[in-house]
Amino acid sequence: RGCSRLCHAMTTETTETLIDELFGTRAELARAYYDLLATDGLTRGFMGPREKDRLWDRHILPCALTQSLYEEGKTVVDVGSGAGLPGVPLAIARPDLEITLLEPLLKRSTFLREVVDKLELGNVHVARGRAEDKPIGKMDYATSRAVAPLWKLAKWSLPLVNKNGGEVLAMKGDSAAEEIERDSGKIKGAEKPEIITLENGALSHPTIIVRLVRVA
């Protein structure tokens, strides 16, 4: 039915095991989030129709994989959250984190509030606004996924995190090294960008994060 070999592979016991491993006792919440993305997320245009078969492999599970990068009990802002990636999977996997989903568009922020309400995510808040307007207080971490070029993302995200140690953890693709080479000269107020690669054999691609640590 148009489902690739990889799609079928991602319905195997290995994938179910990874869901349980990454989300623990909250795995059913992750599955409920998948259902929301695969239905409302698609019909309302937040996910492309081709993404339905790749929701676990390319979207939800890679976001959950980043949970190891966050210290316990910290605050996180998901810049340009869109359909809730990476903030919602992270919030499900790490209920100790206080996560703000920052999204400027009304229809997307409305969807995010529905997700938070339906999944009863008490550690998640939705804020409608643009990162460059600094609509929230300082956070320990700022994360994002497929939002903007690195230099622009740094300009938006660094002011949202604490001085002298706040971190920007930007999920990027295979071009992360090229982005750093191109944009590092434009990034102010942070240590040298660092690439972190997280891999899991059940996933088709590594998860690549660019870390920026604020120094001023």
XYZ file of C-alpha atoms in Angstrom:
216
model
C 0.000 0.000 0.000
C 2.828 2.354 -0.797
C 4.654 1.550 2.441
C 8.388 1.192 2.000
C 10.501 -1.651 3.313
C 11.744 0.717 6.040
C 8.163 1.461 7.079
C 7.538 -2.239 7.580
C 10.824 -2.553 9.469
C 9.695 0.185 11.828
C 6.667 -1.850 12.904
C 8.802 -4.715 14.143
C 9.353 -5.862 17.686
C 12.682 -4.013 17.649
C 10.923 -0.682 17.168
C 8.304 -1.438 19.809
C 11.146 -2.273 22.169
C 12.804 1.057 21.385
C 9.552 2.913 22.079
C 9.321 1.219 25.452
C 13.010 1.845 26.146
C 12.930 5.566 25.362
C 9.554 6.370 26.934
C 9.384 3.806 29.739
C 6.103 3.812 31.628
C 4.901 6.678 29.415
C 5.172 4.704 26.159
C 1.393 4.753 25.709
C 1.483 8.554 25.789
C 4.019 8.462 22.965
C 1.741 6.169 20.986
C -1.177 8.523 21.628
C 0.924 11.425 20.335
C 1.736 9.368 17.235
C -1.992 8.881 16.685
C -2.613 12.637 16.924
C 0.136 13.388 14.403
C -1.068 10.637 12.048
C -4.641 11.973 12.077
C -5.144 15.625 13.037
C -1.526 16.486 12.288
C -1.896 15.322 8.702
C -5.409 16.576 7.999
C -4.558 20.025 9.352
C -1.364 20.228 7.324
C 1.229 20.121 10.120
C 2.809 16.963 8.714
C 3.189 16.106 5.037
C 1.253 13.050 3.786
C 4.506 11.239 3.007
C 5.599 11.554 6.627
C 2.926 9.261 8.065
C 4.999 6.150 7.368
C 8.082 7.789 8.897
C 6.629 9.317 12.058
C 8.423 6.972 14.441
C 11.681 6.564 12.535
C 12.345 10.120 11.380
C 10.377 12.256 13.808
C 9.239 10.984 17.225
C 11.998 8.549 18.190
C 14.948 10.765 17.129
C 13.498 13.554 19.293
C 13.174 11.195 22.253
C 16.741 10.026 21.718
C 18.012 13.509 22.660
C 16.758 13.120 26.244
C 20.229 12.038 27.384
C 21.534 15.586 26.741
C 19.407 17.260 29.414
C 20.209 17.501 33.122
C 17.471 16.529 35.546
C 14.803 19.027 36.551
C 15.772 21.763 34.074
C 13.679 24.127 31.942
C 13.527 23.839 28.167
C 12.016 25.955 25.398
C 11.208 24.362 22.045
C 11.669 27.210 19.553
C 9.235 27.105 16.623
C 7.630 23.950 17.961
C 5.276 23.430 15.006
C 3.523 20.097 15.589
C 5.425 19.600 18.856
C 8.769 18.277 17.668
C 11.059 17.874 19.519
C 9.331 19.263 22.617
C 6.451 16.812 23.033
C 8.450 13.560 22.696
C 11.048 15.035 25.043
C 8.358 15.986 27.577
C 6.872 12.496 27.440
C 10.245 10.814 27.869
C 11.418 13.221 30.599
C 8.541 14.318 32.865
C 11.126 15.911 35.187
C 11.752 18.642 32.597
C 9.582 21.772 32.410
C 9.065 22.392 28.702
C 7.635 25.429 26.931
C 6.477 24.981 23.334
C 7.051 28.346 21.647
C 5.129 28.732 18.396
C 4.137 31.962 16.583
C 1.304 30.630 14.403
C -2.196 30.481 15.886
C -3.339 27.257 14.203
C -0.206 25.423 15.316
C -0.290 26.745 18.871
C -3.966 25.726 19.040
C -3.020 22.186 17.991
C -0.234 22.115 20.572
C -2.657 23.094 23.341
C -4.981 20.307 22.216
C -2.106 17.822 22.353
C -1.094 18.962 25.837
C -4.693 18.722 27.064
C -5.442 15.336 25.497
C -2.208 13.772 26.742
C -2.474 15.576 30.108
C 1.146 16.711 29.969
C 1.500 18.624 33.211
C 5.132 19.524 32.519
C 4.359 21.308 29.231
C 3.279 24.885 28.571
C 2.375 26.427 25.222
C 3.384 30.011 24.484
C 2.362 31.768 21.303
C 5.004 34.185 20.085
C 8.208 34.702 18.128
C 11.528 33.811 19.701
C 13.074 37.107 18.608
C 10.495 38.980 20.708
C 11.678 37.099 23.836
C 8.137 36.315 25.068
C 9.297 34.010 27.865
C 11.749 34.094 30.758
C 15.238 32.604 30.665
C 15.524 28.833 30.279
C 18.283 26.296 30.903
C 18.007 24.922 27.375
C 16.589 25.941 24.005
C 15.938 23.231 21.459
C 14.559 23.243 17.926
C 14.197 21.159 14.816
C 14.257 22.303 11.187
C 13.480 25.921 12.056
C 16.155 28.148 10.493
C 19.808 28.346 9.400
C 22.204 27.986 12.327
C 23.226 31.644 12.547
C 19.623 32.839 12.635
C 18.625 30.112 15.068
C 21.495 31.107 17.362
C 20.417 34.758 17.195
C 16.893 33.779 18.254
C 17.724 31.056 20.777
C 20.781 32.233 22.720
C 18.934 35.198 24.323
C 16.318 32.743 25.642
C 18.775 30.719 27.756
C 20.682 31.553 30.917
C 23.942 33.466 30.668
C 27.187 31.587 31.258
C 26.052 28.022 30.692
C 22.620 27.985 29.070
C 22.603 25.619 26.096
C 21.096 25.638 22.639
C 20.577 22.094 21.336
C 19.532 22.364 17.689
C 18.535 19.198 15.848
C 20.145 19.343 12.418
C 20.672 17.063 9.439
C 23.717 15.783 7.609
C 24.711 19.340 6.676
C 25.445 20.326 10.300
C 29.197 20.574 9.758
C 28.682 22.714 6.649
C 26.334 25.007 8.577
C 28.901 25.461 11.326
C 31.640 26.257 8.822
C 29.388 28.739 7.041
C 27.761 30.398 10.059
C 30.155 30.185 13.025
C 31.593 33.633 12.302
C 28.122 35.143 12.646
C 27.343 33.524 15.999
C 27.982 35.820 18.970
C 27.929 35.077 22.691
C 28.548 31.338 22.568
C 31.391 28.874 22.772
C 32.543 27.136 19.607
C 29.678 25.029 18.170
C 29.867 21.317 18.911
C 28.305 18.480 16.918
C 26.747 15.621 18.881
C 25.744 12.459 17.023
C 23.320 10.029 18.649
C 22.790 6.652 17.005
C 20.516 3.694 17.587
C 20.478 0.591 15.438
C 16.685 0.576 15.191
C 16.651 3.967 13.452
C 17.556 4.539 9.824
C 19.510 7.766 10.422
C 21.681 9.169 13.203
C 20.316 12.083 15.211
C 22.609 15.085 14.801
C 22.574 17.992 17.253
C 24.530 21.224 17.221
C 25.251 22.410 20.762
C 25.921 26.059 21.575
C 26.807 27.048 25.140
C 26.070 30.672 26.002
C 28.956 32.596 27.532
C 27.440 36.060 27.927
